[in-house]
Coordinates of C-alpha atoms in Angstrom, one line a residue:
M1 CA 0.0 0.0 0.0
D2 CA 2.9 2.3 0.7
E3 CA 4.2 1.7 -2.7
Y4 CA 0.9 2.8 -4.3
N5 CA 0.8 5.9 -2.2
R6 CA 4.3 6.8 -3.2
I7 CA 3.4 6.4 -6.9
D8 CA 0.3 8.7 -6.3
V9 CA 2.4 11.4 -4.7
Q10 CA 5.0 11.3 -7.5
R11 CA 2.3 11.5 -10.2
N12 CA 0.4 14.4 -8.5
S13 CA 3.6 16.3 -8.0
G14 CA 4.6 15.9 -11.7
R15 CA 8.1 14.6 -11.0
Q16 CA 10.1 13.2 -13.9
S17 CA 11.1 10.2 -11.8
S18 CA 7.6 8.8 -12.2
R19 CA 8.2 7.7 -15.7
P20 CA 10.9 5.1 -14.9
V21 CA 9.0 3.8 -11.9
S22 CA 5.9 3.2 -14.1
K23 CA 8.0 1.5 -16.6
S24 CA 9.5 -0.8 -14.0
L25 CA 6.1 -1.7 -12.6
L26 CA 4.6 -2.4 -16.0
S27 CA 7.5 -4.5 -17.1
G28 CA 7.8 -6.4 -13.9
K29 CA 6.5 -10.0 -13.5
S30 CA 5.2 -9.2 -10.0
T31 CA 2.5 -7.0 -11.5
P32 CA -0.3 -9.1 -12.9
R33 CA -2.7 -7.9 -15.5
G34 CA -5.5 -7.6 -13.1
S35 CA -3.5 -5.8 -10.4
P36 CA -4.7 -2.4 -9.1
S37 CA -1.5 -0.8 -10.3
F38 CA -2.1 -1.9 -13.9
R39 CA -5.7 -0.8 -13.8
R40 CA -5.0 2.5 -12.2
L41 CA -2.1 3.4 -14.6
N42 CA -4.1 2.6 -17.6
S43 CA -7.3 4.1 -16.3
S44 CA -5.8 7.5 -15.6
R45 CA -7.4 10.3 -17.5
T46 CA -4.4 12.5 -17.8
P47 CA -2.4 10.4 -20.4
R48 CA -5.6 9.7 -22.4
K49 CA -6.4 13.4 -22.4
D50 CA -2.9 14.4 -23.3
G51 CA -3.0 11.9 -26.2
R52 CA -6.2 13.3 -27.5
T53 CA -5.0 16.9 -27.2
G54 CA -1.6 16.1 -29.0
G55 CA -3.3 14.3 -31.8
F56 CA -5.9 17.0 -32.5
G57 CA -3.1 19.6 -32.5
T58 CA -1.0 17.6 -35.0
N59 CA -3.9 17.0 -37.3
R60 CA -5.0 20.6 -37.2
F61 CA -1.4 21.7 -38.0
K62 CA -1.2 19.3 -40.9
S63 CA -4.5 20.4 -42.3
N64 CA -3.4 24.1 -42.1
R65 CA -0.2 23.3 -43.8
I66 CA -2.0 21.6 -46.6
V67 CA -4.3 24.6 -47.1
L68 CA -1.2 26.9 -47.0
W69 CA 0.5 24.8 -49.7
L70 CA -2.6 24.8 -51.8
L71 CA -2.7 28.6 -51.6
L72 CA 0.9 28.9 -52.5
I73 CA 0.5 26.6 -55.5
T74 CA -2.5 28.5 -56.7
L75 CA -0.7 31.9 -56.4
W76 CA 2.4 30.4 -58.1
A77 CA 0.3 29.0 -61.0
Y78 CA -1.6 32.3 -61.4
A79 CA 1.6 34.3 -61.3
G80 CA 3.2 32.0 -63.9
F81 CA 0.2 32.2 -66.2
Y82 CA 0.1 36.0 -65.8
I83 CA 3.8 36.4 -66.7
Q84 CA 3.5 34.0 -69.6
S85 CA 0.5 35.8 -71.0
R86 CA 2.2 39.2 -70.6
W87 CA 5.4 37.8 -72.2
A88 CA 3.5 36.3 -75.1
H89 CA 1.9 39.6 -75.8
G90 CA 5.2 41.4 -75.8
D91 CA 4.5 43.4 -72.7
N92 CA 8.0 43.3 -71.2
K93 CA 8.6 46.9 -70.3
E94 CA 11.8 47.6 -68.4
G95 CA 12.7 44.0 -68.5
I96 CA 10.5 43.0 -65.6
F97 CA 10.1 39.5 -67.0
G98 CA 13.8 39.1 -67.9
G99 CA 15.3 39.2 -71.4
N100 CA 16.1 42.9 -71.2
D101 CA 17.9 44.8 -73.9
S102 CA 21.4 44.0 -72.6
N103 CA 20.6 40.3 -72.7
D104 CA 19.0 40.6 -76.1
E105 CA 22.1 42.3 -77.4
T106 CA 24.3 39.5 -75.9
D107 CA 22.1 36.8 -77.4
K108 CA 22.1 38.6 -80.7
T109 CA 25.9 38.9 -80.7
K110 CA 26.3 35.1 -79.9
S111 CA 23.8 34.1 -82.6
E112 CA 25.5 36.4 -85.1
Q113 CA 28.9 34.9 -84.4
V114 CA 27.5 31.4 -85.0
H115 CA 25.0 31.9 -87.8
R116 CA 25.9 34.9 -90.0
R117 CA 27.4 33.9 -93.3
D118 CA 27.1 35.2 -96.9
L119 CA 27.6 34.3 -100.5
S120 CA 28.2 37.1 -102.9
V121 CA 29.9 37.9 -106.2
S122 CA 31.2 41.1 -104.7
N123 CA 32.8 42.3 -101.5
H124 CA 29.5 43.9 -100.4
S125 CA 27.5 42.4 -97.5
F126 CA 23.9 42.3 -96.6
T127 CA 22.3 43.7 -93.4
D128 CA 19.9 40.8 -92.9
Q129 CA 20.2 38.4 -90.0
V130 CA 21.3 35.1 -91.5
V131 CA 20.3 31.9 -89.9
I132 CA 22.2 29.1 -91.6
N133 CA 24.6 26.5 -90.4
V134 CA 27.9 26.4 -92.4
N135 CA 28.7 23.0 -91.1
Q136 CA 25.7 21.4 -92.8
P137 CA 26.6 19.0 -95.7
D138 CA 24.8 20.7 -98.5
V139 CA 26.3 24.1 -97.8
K140 CA 29.8 22.5 -97.7
K141 CA 29.2 20.9 -101.0
T142 CA 28.0 24.2 -102.5
N143 CA 31.0 26.0 -101.1
N144 CA 33.4 23.4 -102.6
M145 CA 31.6 23.6 -105.9
V146 CA 31.9 27.4 -106.0
K147 CA 35.6 27.0 -105.4
N148 CA 36.0 24.3 -108.1
I149 CA 34.1 26.3 -110.6
S150 CA 36.0 29.5 -109.8
N151 CA 39.4 27.8 -110.4
G152 CA 38.9 28.0 -114.2
V153 CA 37.6 31.6 -114.2
P154 CA 39.5 34.8 -114.3
K155 CA 39.8 36.6 -111.0
S156 CA 37.5 39.4 -112.1
H157 CA 34.8 36.8 -112.6
T158 CA 35.3 34.7 -109.5
I159 CA 32.3 34.0 -107.3
V160 CA 33.3 34.4 -103.7
P161 CA 32.4 31.3 -101.7
I162 CA 30.6 31.2 -98.3
K163 CA 32.9 32.7 -95.6
K164 CA 32.7 34.1 -92.2
R165 CA 31.5 37.7 -92.0
T166 CA 34.0 40.4 -91.2
K167 CA 33.5 42.8 -88.3
R168 CA 32.3 45.4 -90.7
S169 CA 29.6 43.1 -92.1
R170 CA 28.5 42.1 -88.6
R171 CA 28.1 45.7 -87.7
S172 CA 26.1 46.3 -90.9
S173 CA 23.8 43.5 -90.0
K174 CA 22.5 45.6 -87.1
R175 CA 21.6 48.6 -89.3
E176 CA 18.1 47.4 -90.1
D177 CA 17.1 47.5 -86.5
K178 CA 19.0 50.8 -85.9
V179 CA 17.4 52.5 -88.9
L180 CA 13.9 51.2 -88.1
E181 CA 14.4 51.7 -84.3
W182 CA 12.5 48.5 -83.9
S183 CA 13.1 44.8 -84.0
P184 CA 10.7 41.8 -84.4
T185 CA 12.8 40.1 -81.7
K186 CA 11.2 42.4 -79.1
R187 CA 7.7 41.4 -80.0
S188 CA 6.5 37.7 -79.8
G189 CA 2.9 38.1 -80.7
T190 CA 0.4 40.4 -82.3
C191 CA -2.9 39.0 -81.3
D192 CA -6.1 41.0 -81.8
R193 CA -7.7 40.0 -78.5
K194 CA -11.1 41.3 -79.5
S195 CA -11.3 39.1 -82.6
Q196 CA -13.4 35.9 -83.0
F197 CA -10.2 34.0 -83.6
A198 CA -8.7 35.1 -80.2
R199 CA -11.9 34.2 -78.3
L200 CA -12.1 30.8 -80.0
V201 CA -8.5 29.7 -79.2
W202 CA -8.1 31.2 -75.8
S203 CA -7.0 28.6 -73.2
R204 CA -7.3 25.8 -75.7
K205 CA -4.5 23.3 -76.5
F206 CA -3.1 22.9 -80.1
V207 CA -0.5 20.6 -81.6
L208 CA 1.1 21.8 -84.8
I209 CA 2.9 19.3 -87.1
F210 CA 5.9 20.7 -89.1
H211 CA 7.3 18.5 -91.9
E212 CA 10.7 20.3 -91.4
L213 CA 12.2 23.4 -90.0
S214 CA 13.6 25.0 -93.1
M215 CA 13.0 28.7 -94.0
T216 CA 10.5 27.9 -96.7
G217 CA 6.8 28.7 -97.1
A218 CA 5.1 25.9 -95.2
P219 CA 7.3 25.9 -92.1
L220 CA 7.3 29.7 -91.9
S221 CA 3.5 29.8 -92.2
M222 CA 3.1 27.2 -89.5
M223 CA 5.6 29.1 -87.2
E224 CA 3.5 32.3 -87.6
L225 CA 0.3 30.3 -86.9
A226 CA 1.9 28.9 -83.7
T227 CA 3.0 32.4 -82.7
E228 CA -0.5 33.8 -83.2
L229 CA -2.1 31.0 -81.2
L230 CA 0.4 31.5 -78.4
S231 CA -0.1 35.2 -78.3
C232 CA -3.9 34.7 -78.2
G233 CA -3.7 32.7 -75.0
A234 CA -3.5 29.1 -76.4
T235 CA -1.2 26.4 -75.4
V236 CA 0.9 25.3 -78.4
S237 CA 3.2 22.3 -78.9
V238 CA 5.1 21.6 -82.1
V239 CA 6.1 18.3 -83.6
A240 CA 8.9 18.5 -86.2
L241 CA 9.1 15.4 -88.4
S242 CA 12.5 16.6 -89.5
R243 CA 14.7 19.1 -87.8
R244 CA 16.6 20.2 -90.9
G245 CA 16.7 23.9 -91.4
G246 CA 17.3 26.9 -89.1
L247 CA 13.9 27.5 -87.5
L248 CA 14.6 25.6 -84.2
T249 CA 16.3 28.6 -82.6
E250 CA 13.6 30.9 -83.9
L251 CA 10.9 28.7 -82.3
A252 CA 12.9 28.7 -79.1
R253 CA 13.1 32.5 -79.2
K254 CA 9.3 32.7 -79.6
K255 CA 8.8 30.4 -76.6
I256 CA 7.2 27.7 -78.7
R257 CA 7.6 24.3 -77.3
V258 CA 9.0 21.6 -79.6
L259 CA 8.4 18.0 -78.6
E260 CA 11.5 15.8 -78.6
D261 CA 9.8 12.6 -79.5
K262 CA 7.8 12.8 -82.7
D263 CA 6.1 9.4 -82.1
K264 CA 4.8 8.2 -78.8
V265 CA 5.0 11.6 -76.9
S266 CA 3.5 13.5 -79.9
F267 CA 0.6 11.0 -80.1
K268 CA -0.2 11.3 -76.4
T269 CA 0.1 15.1 -76.5
A270 CA -2.1 15.2 -79.7
M271 CA -4.8 13.1 -78.0
K272 CA -5.1 15.6 -75.2
A273 CA -5.2 18.6 -77.5
D274 CA -8.3 20.4 -78.6
L275 CA -7.1 20.5 -82.2
V276 CA -4.2 19.1 -84.3
I277 CA -3.1 21.1 -87.3
A278 CA -0.7 19.5 -89.9
G279 CA 1.0 21.9 -92.2
S280 CA 2.2 19.8 -95.2
A281 CA 1.3 16.8 -97.3
V282 CA 4.6 15.3 -96.1
C283 CA 2.8 14.8 -92.7
S284 CA 0.8 12.0 -94.1
S285 CA 2.8 9.2 -92.4
W286 CA 2.5 10.8 -89.0
I287 CA -1.2 11.4 -89.5
E288 CA -1.8 7.8 -90.4
Q289 CA -0.1 6.6 -87.3
Y290 CA -1.9 9.1 -85.1
L291 CA -5.3 8.1 -86.5
D292 CA -4.4 4.5 -85.7
H293 CA -3.7 5.5 -82.1
S294 CA -6.7 7.7 -81.6
V295 CA -10.3 6.8 -82.3
A296 CA -11.3 10.5 -82.0
G297 CA -8.4 11.7 -84.0
T298 CA -10.4 12.3 -87.2
R299 CA -12.7 14.7 -85.3
Q300 CA -9.9 17.0 -84.1
L301 CA -7.5 17.2 -87.1
V302 CA -7.1 19.9 -89.7
W303 CA -4.8 19.2 -92.6
W304 CA -3.4 22.4 -94.2
I305 CA -1.8 21.1 -97.4
M306 CA 0.6 23.6 -99.0
E307 CA 2.1 21.5 -101.9
N308 CA 0.8 21.1 -105.4
R309 CA 2.7 18.3 -107.0
R310 CA 1.5 14.8 -107.8
E311 CA 4.3 13.1 -105.8
Y312 CA 2.8 14.8 -102.6
F313 CA -0.7 13.6 -103.5
D314 CA 0.6 10.1 -103.9
R315 CA 2.0 10.2 -100.4
S316 CA -1.2 11.5 -98.9
K317 CA -4.0 9.7 -100.8
L318 CA -4.3 6.8 -98.3
V319 CA -5.4 9.0 -95.5
L320 CA -7.1 11.9 -97.2
N321 CA -10.6 10.5 -96.7
R322 CA -9.9 9.8 -93.0
V323 CA -9.3 13.5 -92.0
K324 CA -12.3 15.6 -91.1
Q325 CA -11.1 18.9 -92.6
L326 CA -8.7 19.6 -95.5
V327 CA -7.5 23.1 -96.2
F328 CA -5.8 24.4 -99.4
L329 CA -4.2 27.7 -100.3
S330 CA -5.6 28.6 -103.7
E331 CA -8.4 27.8 -106.1
S332 CA -6.0 26.2 -108.6
Q333 CA -4.4 24.0 -106.0
S334 CA -7.8 22.9 -104.7
K335 CA -9.0 22.1 -108.2
Q336 CA -5.9 20.1 -108.9
W337 CA -6.2 17.9 -105.8
M338 CA -9.9 17.4 -106.4
D339 CA -9.1 16.1 -109.9
W340 CA -6.5 13.7 -108.6
C341 CA -9.0 12.5 -106.0
K342 CA -11.5 11.9 -108.7
E343 CA -9.1 9.8 -110.6
E344 CA -8.5 7.7 -107.5
N345 CA -12.1 7.6 -106.4
I346 CA -11.4 9.4 -103.1
E347 CA -14.3 11.1 -101.4
F348 CA -13.8 13.6 -98.6
K349 CA -15.7 13.7 -95.3
S350 CA -16.4 17.4 -95.9
P351 CA -15.7 19.9 -98.6
P352 CA -12.2 21.4 -98.5
S353 CA -11.7 24.9 -97.3
L354 CA -9.4 27.7 -98.7
V355 CA -7.2 29.7 -96.4
P356 CA -4.8 31.9 -98.4
L357 CA -1.6 33.1 -96.7
S358 CA -1.1 36.6 -95.5
V359 CA 1.6 39.2 -94.9
N360 CA 2.5 39.1 -91.3
D361 CA 2.4 42.2 -89.1
E362 CA 6.2 42.5 -88.8
L363 CA 6.5 42.9 -92.6
A364 CA 3.4 45.0 -92.9
F365 CA 4.8 47.3 -90.2
V366 CA 8.0 47.9 -92.0
A367 CA 6.2 48.2 -95.3
G368 CA 4.2 51.2 -93.9
I369 CA 0.9 49.4 -93.8
N370 CA -1.4 50.0 -90.7
C371 CA -1.3 47.0 -88.4
S372 CA -1.3 46.0 -84.7
L373 CA 2.3 47.1 -84.2
N374 CA 1.7 50.8 -85.1
T375 CA 1.9 53.3 -82.2
P376 CA 1.8 57.1 -82.1
A377 CA 5.6 57.1 -82.3
F378 CA 5.7 54.5 -85.1
T379 CA 2.9 55.4 -87.5
A380 CA 2.5 54.0 -91.0
E381 CA 3.8 57.3 -92.5
K382 CA 6.8 57.3 -90.2
M383 CA 7.7 53.7 -91.2
L384 CA 7.5 54.7 -94.8
E385 CA 10.2 57.3 -94.2
K386 CA 12.3 54.8 -92.3
R387 CA 11.9 52.3 -95.1
L388 CA 13.3 54.7 -97.7
M389 CA 16.3 55.3 -95.4
L390 CA 16.8 51.5 -95.1
R391 CA 16.5 51.1 -98.9
K392 CA 19.3 53.6 -99.5
I393 CA 21.7 52.0 -97.0
I394 CA 21.1 48.5 -98.3
R395 CA 21.5 49.4 -101.9
E396 CA 24.7 51.2 -101.2
E397 CA 26.1 48.1 -99.4
M398 CA 25.1 45.9 -102.3
G399 CA 26.7 48.3 -104.8
V400 CA 23.4 49.1 -106.5
K401 CA 23.0 52.6 -107.9
D402 CA 19.8 54.6 -107.6
S403 CA 19.3 54.3 -111.4
D404 CA 19.8 50.5 -111.3
M405 CA 16.8 48.1 -111.2
L406 CA 17.2 45.5 -108.5
V407 CA 15.3 42.4 -109.4
M408 CA 14.8 39.8 -106.6
A409 CA 13.9 36.1 -106.7
L410 CA 13.7 35.0 -103.1
S411 CA 13.1 31.2 -102.6
S412 CA 14.7 27.9 -102.2
I413 CA 17.0 27.1 -105.1
N414 CA 15.7 24.1 -107.0
P415 CA 14.5 23.4 -110.6
G416 CA 10.8 24.0 -109.8
K417 CA 11.5 27.7 -109.0
G418 CA 13.0 28.4 -112.5
H419 CA 16.2 30.2 -111.6
F420 CA 18.0 28.8 -114.6
L421 CA 15.4 30.1 -117.0
L422 CA 15.6 33.4 -115.1
L423 CA 19.3 33.6 -115.8
E424 CA 18.7 32.9 -119.5
S425 CA 16.2 35.8 -119.6
L426 CA 18.7 38.0 -117.9
E427 CA 21.3 37.0 -120.4
L428 CA 19.0 37.9 -123.3
T429 CA 18.2 41.3 -121.7
V430 CA 21.9 42.1 -121.3
D431 CA 22.8 40.8 -124.7
K432 CA 20.1 42.9 -126.4
S433 CA 21.2 46.0 -124.6
Q434 CA 24.8 45.5 -125.8
R435 CA 23.7 44.8 -129.4
G436 CA 21.5 47.8 -129.4
L437 CA 24.6 50.0 -129.4
V438 CA 26.0 48.5 -132.6
D439 CA 22.8 48.1 -134.7
H440 CA 22.3 51.8 -135.1
G441 CA 25.1 52.0 -137.8
E442 CA 26.5 55.2 -136.2
S443 CA 30.0 56.4 -136.2
L444 CA 32.6 55.2 -133.7
K445 CA 32.4 58.5 -131.9
K446 CA 28.7 58.3 -131.4
M447 CA 29.1 54.7 -130.3
L448 CA 31.6 55.7 -127.7
R449 CA 29.3 58.5 -126.5
G450 CA 26.4 56.1 -126.4
S451 CA 28.5 53.7 -124.4
E452 CA 29.3 56.4 -121.9
E453 CA 25.6 57.3 -121.6
K454 CA 24.8 53.7 -121.0
K455 CA 27.3 53.5 -118.2
Q456 CA 25.6 56.5 -116.6
G457 CA 22.1 54.9 -117.1
G458 CA 20.5 52.1 -115.1
E459 CA 21.3 48.4 -115.3
I460 CA 19.6 45.3 -114.1
K461 CA 20.9 43.6 -110.9
L462 CA 19.6 40.2 -110.0
L463 CA 19.5 39.1 -106.3
I464 CA 19.0 35.3 -105.9
G465 CA 18.2 33.6 -102.6
S466 CA 18.3 31.7 -100.4
V467 CA 21.8 30.3 -100.1
G468 CA 22.2 27.8 -97.4
S469 CA 18.5 26.7 -97.4
K470 CA 18.1 23.0 -96.7
S471 CA 15.6 22.8 -99.5
N472 CA 18.2 23.8 -102.1
K473 CA 19.3 21.2 -104.7
V474 CA 23.1 21.1 -104.8
F475 CA 23.3 19.9 -108.4
Y476 CA 21.0 22.7 -109.5
V477 CA 23.1 25.3 -107.7
K478 CA 26.1 23.9 -109.5
S479 CA 24.4 24.3 -112.9
L480 CA 23.6 28.0 -112.1
L481 CA 27.2 28.7 -111.1
K482 CA 28.5 27.0 -114.3
F483 CA 26.1 29.1 -116.4
L484 CA 27.4 32.3 -114.7
S485 CA 31.1 31.2 -115.2
N486 CA 30.4 30.7 -118.9
H487 CA 28.7 34.1 -119.3
S488 CA 31.1 36.7 -117.9
D489 CA 28.8 39.6 -118.9
L490 CA 26.5 38.5 -116.1
E491 CA 29.2 38.5 -113.4
K492 CA 28.5 42.0 -112.1
S493 CA 24.7 41.6 -112.5
V494 CA 24.0 38.7 -110.1
L495 CA 24.1 38.8 -106.3
W496 CA 23.3 36.1 -103.8
T497 CA 21.6 36.4 -100.4
P498 CA 21.7 33.8 -97.6
A499 CA 18.7 32.1 -96.0
T500 CA 17.0 34.3 -93.5
T501 CA 13.7 34.9 -91.8
R502 CA 14.2 38.7 -91.9
V503 CA 13.6 39.8 -95.4
A504 CA 12.2 43.4 -94.8
S505 CA 15.5 45.0 -95.8
L506 CA 15.7 43.0 -99.0
Y507 CA 12.1 43.9 -100.0
S508 CA 12.9 47.5 -99.2
A509 CA 15.9 47.5 -101.6
A510 CA 14.2 45.7 -104.5
D511 CA 12.4 47.3 -107.5
V512 CA 11.0 44.2 -109.2
Y513 CA 10.1 40.7 -107.9
V514 CA 10.3 37.6 -110.2
I515 CA 8.4 34.4 -109.3
N516 CA 9.3 32.0 -112.1
S517 CA 7.8 28.7 -110.8
Q518 CA 7.5 26.0 -113.4
G519 CA 5.3 23.0 -113.9
I520 CA 1.8 23.6 -112.6
G521 CA 3.1 26.7 -111.0
E522 CA 3.3 28.1 -107.5
T523 CA 0.8 26.7 -104.9
F524 CA 0.1 30.2 -103.7
G525 CA 3.2 32.4 -103.6
R526 CA 3.7 33.9 -100.1
V527 CA 6.7 35.9 -101.4
T528 CA 4.4 37.3 -104.1
I529 CA 2.1 39.1 -101.7
E530 CA 5.0 40.1 -99.5
A531 CA 6.7 41.9 -102.4
M532 CA 3.4 43.5 -103.3
A533 CA 3.1 44.8 -99.8
F534 CA 6.3 46.8 -100.3
G535 CA 5.0 48.3 -103.5
I536 CA 7.0 46.0 -105.8
P537 CA 5.6 44.9 -109.2
V538 CA 5.7 41.1 -109.8
L539 CA 6.8 39.3 -113.0
G540 CA 5.3 35.8 -112.6
T541 CA 4.5 32.7 -114.6
D542 CA 0.9 32.4 -115.9
S543 CA 0.1 29.3 -113.8
G544 CA -0.8 28.1 -110.4
G545 CA -1.7 30.5 -107.6
T546 CA 0.5 33.3 -109.1
K547 CA -2.1 34.1 -111.8
E548 CA -4.8 34.4 -109.0
I549 CA -2.7 37.1 -107.3
V550 CA -0.9 38.9 -110.1
E551 CA -3.2 40.8 -112.5
Q552 CA -1.8 41.3 -115.9
N553 CA -0.6 44.9 -116.5
V554 CA -2.2 45.9 -113.1
T555 CA -0.1 44.5 -110.3
G556 CA 2.6 43.0 -112.6
L557 CA 3.2 41.1 -115.8
L558 CA 2.8 37.4 -116.6
H559 CA 4.7 35.1 -118.9
P560 CA 4.3 31.4 -119.9
I561 CA 6.2 28.6 -118.2
G562 CA 9.1 26.8 -119.9
H563 CA 11.6 28.1 -122.5
Q564 CA 8.9 29.9 -124.4
G565 CA 8.5 32.2 -121.4
T566 CA 12.2 33.1 -121.3
S567 CA 12.0 35.7 -124.1
I568 CA 8.8 37.2 -122.8
L569 CA 10.3 37.6 -119.3
S570 CA 13.3 39.2 -120.9
K571 CA 11.0 41.8 -122.7
N572 CA 9.1 42.4 -119.4
L573 CA 12.4 43.1 -117.7
Q574 CA 13.5 45.5 -120.4
Y575 CA 10.1 47.2 -120.3
L576 CA 10.2 47.9 -116.5
L577 CA 13.9 49.0 -116.7
K578 CA 13.0 51.7 -119.3
N579 CA 9.7 52.7 -117.6
P580 CA 10.2 53.4 -113.8
S581 CA 6.8 55.1 -113.8
E582 CA 5.2 51.8 -114.7
R583 CA 7.0 50.1 -111.9
Q584 CA 5.6 52.6 -109.5
R585 CA 2.1 52.3 -110.9
M586 CA 2.0 48.5 -110.7
G587 CA 3.6 48.5 -107.3
L588 CA 1.0 50.9 -105.9
Q589 CA -1.8 48.7 -107.3
G590 CA -0.3 45.6 -105.8
R591 CA 0.1 47.2 -102.4
Q592 CA -3.5 48.3 -102.5
K593 CA -4.6 44.7 -103.3
V594 CA -2.6 43.4 -100.3
Q595 CA -4.3 45.9 -98.0
N596 CA -7.7 44.8 -99.3
M597 CA -7.2 41.0 -99.3
Y598 CA -3.9 39.6 -97.9
L599 CA -3.3 41.1 -94.4
K600 CA -3.3 39.0 -91.3
K601 CA -6.7 40.1 -90.3
H602 CA -8.1 38.7 -93.5
M603 CA -6.4 35.3 -93.1
Y604 CA -7.5 34.7 -89.5
K605 CA -11.0 35.7 -90.2
I606 CA -11.2 32.8 -92.6
F607 CA -9.2 30.5 -90.4
W608 CA -11.6 31.1 -87.5
E609 CA -14.4 29.6 -89.6
V610 CA -12.3 26.5 -90.3
L611 CA -11.4 26.0 -86.7
Y612 CA -14.9 26.7 -85.4
N613 CA -16.5 24.2 -87.8
T614 CA -13.9 21.6 -86.9
M615 CA -14.0 21.9 -83.1
R616 CA -17.7 22.4 -82.6
I617 CA -19.7 19.4 -81.4
K618 CA -22.5 18.6 -83.9

């Protein structure tokens, strides 16, 4: 009994020594299960109350911590979404989101040191930002071919191969931004948030399929579509079936996500998206596999086909009737594909749609056309003045006089674009000009005087691009260089420009644009409307989408395809050389047509209908 009293005294006094005593009693064999000490120790209310209080406090603390973490996660997600949205719309004043001017300049310098290269027949350099990789196999082959061809040509006729830019040329590459006081790298998106298109795509998920990342029409158009979707609040993922080309760094700069895996990961991502948009007939193999993976794939896929050759149709014909919505660029392309489908007994799920391409806001801004980038400090009138300044600087660096007519053909260099026939037309033009001095039967003195007058007059300069493009055909480039080496009179008349996404300075410097696509012609001709936006008349083949854009003797002049069109193209070149007022008249007409039909707002108004009809639940 004394032992129990001692335990009570120790428990009531709260001494620490009670803990070991209790332990010894509980663990001892002399304390049976039914003993009073066992019952009293376990029936005490104090330990049970302490246990309940400690448990309740711990649970309450844990629940509060969970709530706190949920609040932090919500705030973090909202802040991230807010910053991303502000960044996508180019609202980065004072560098509050990072990427300030100093960083931009550093990034530009690094990219320039890696990517800027040129190919020219003179020592002049271009001010455009060049995005090509000189380590790529086709560029190496072209470089070697230029050297081999140049070995048998006099020094005065040597075509300078691809080489690293000098400090002077790197400095000149920044002049475009300096003259314009604006750079597209500072603006990632130009979404009209009040438009139907913006309201439709807001907060939706899109997957865009690129067949490659070259700087050609289809990949560039898809990149601009991805940029527009992103700036309008959509989530965009890109699947590149081939990474050839120089657009990967451009996509990274625009904050567009490119999936590493083009198979399993892309299929899973596409199945979770609201809509998948494939931008080439070459995407047919990916589309076929995706449709096999997804039962609902046919209901959420738009196939924007931008090619117009039979070989591309043959690639696509097995899956054309499995896709809900097909989109073409022009009436002639749509009619051609419908005829091929009729031959193969292919019926579509729904009638194809037409979505012509447009001039993006960056080019329209520099061209002096009102767009979303204009501000009180950068009005359309102000940009026209800056464009004239840019024109003067670029032409001086190219060695082109004010009286010269700079003709430009900007595209990948392959037989379908008709560069060889264009050189033949230029040779005819130069040859006729030289023979015209002798056919008059004048005295030697008058001939010499006429020769001096000719030197003071204007000449034709031809600018060909794009060197370094992954879509170029090396054997075709070799044939062009051989032709030039065999016609020394053209040596001073032909210039070359590298592949680049920034062509505003080139359009500003040009006087005439030639699109000489052969076969069934150009699918649409994105470069055609871009040249027209800068007030440049277009000389094009009377076929394909070109004849839908270029109106004879209104916005330009047309000529037949093939060799029969060579002499007519030569006459058209001579006519525009002798009549600058006609160049101006046609250029103004073409510019007006672009303002009425081919601006970004026109394209996305049509695209909204296509997306709405595809995504809506019927």
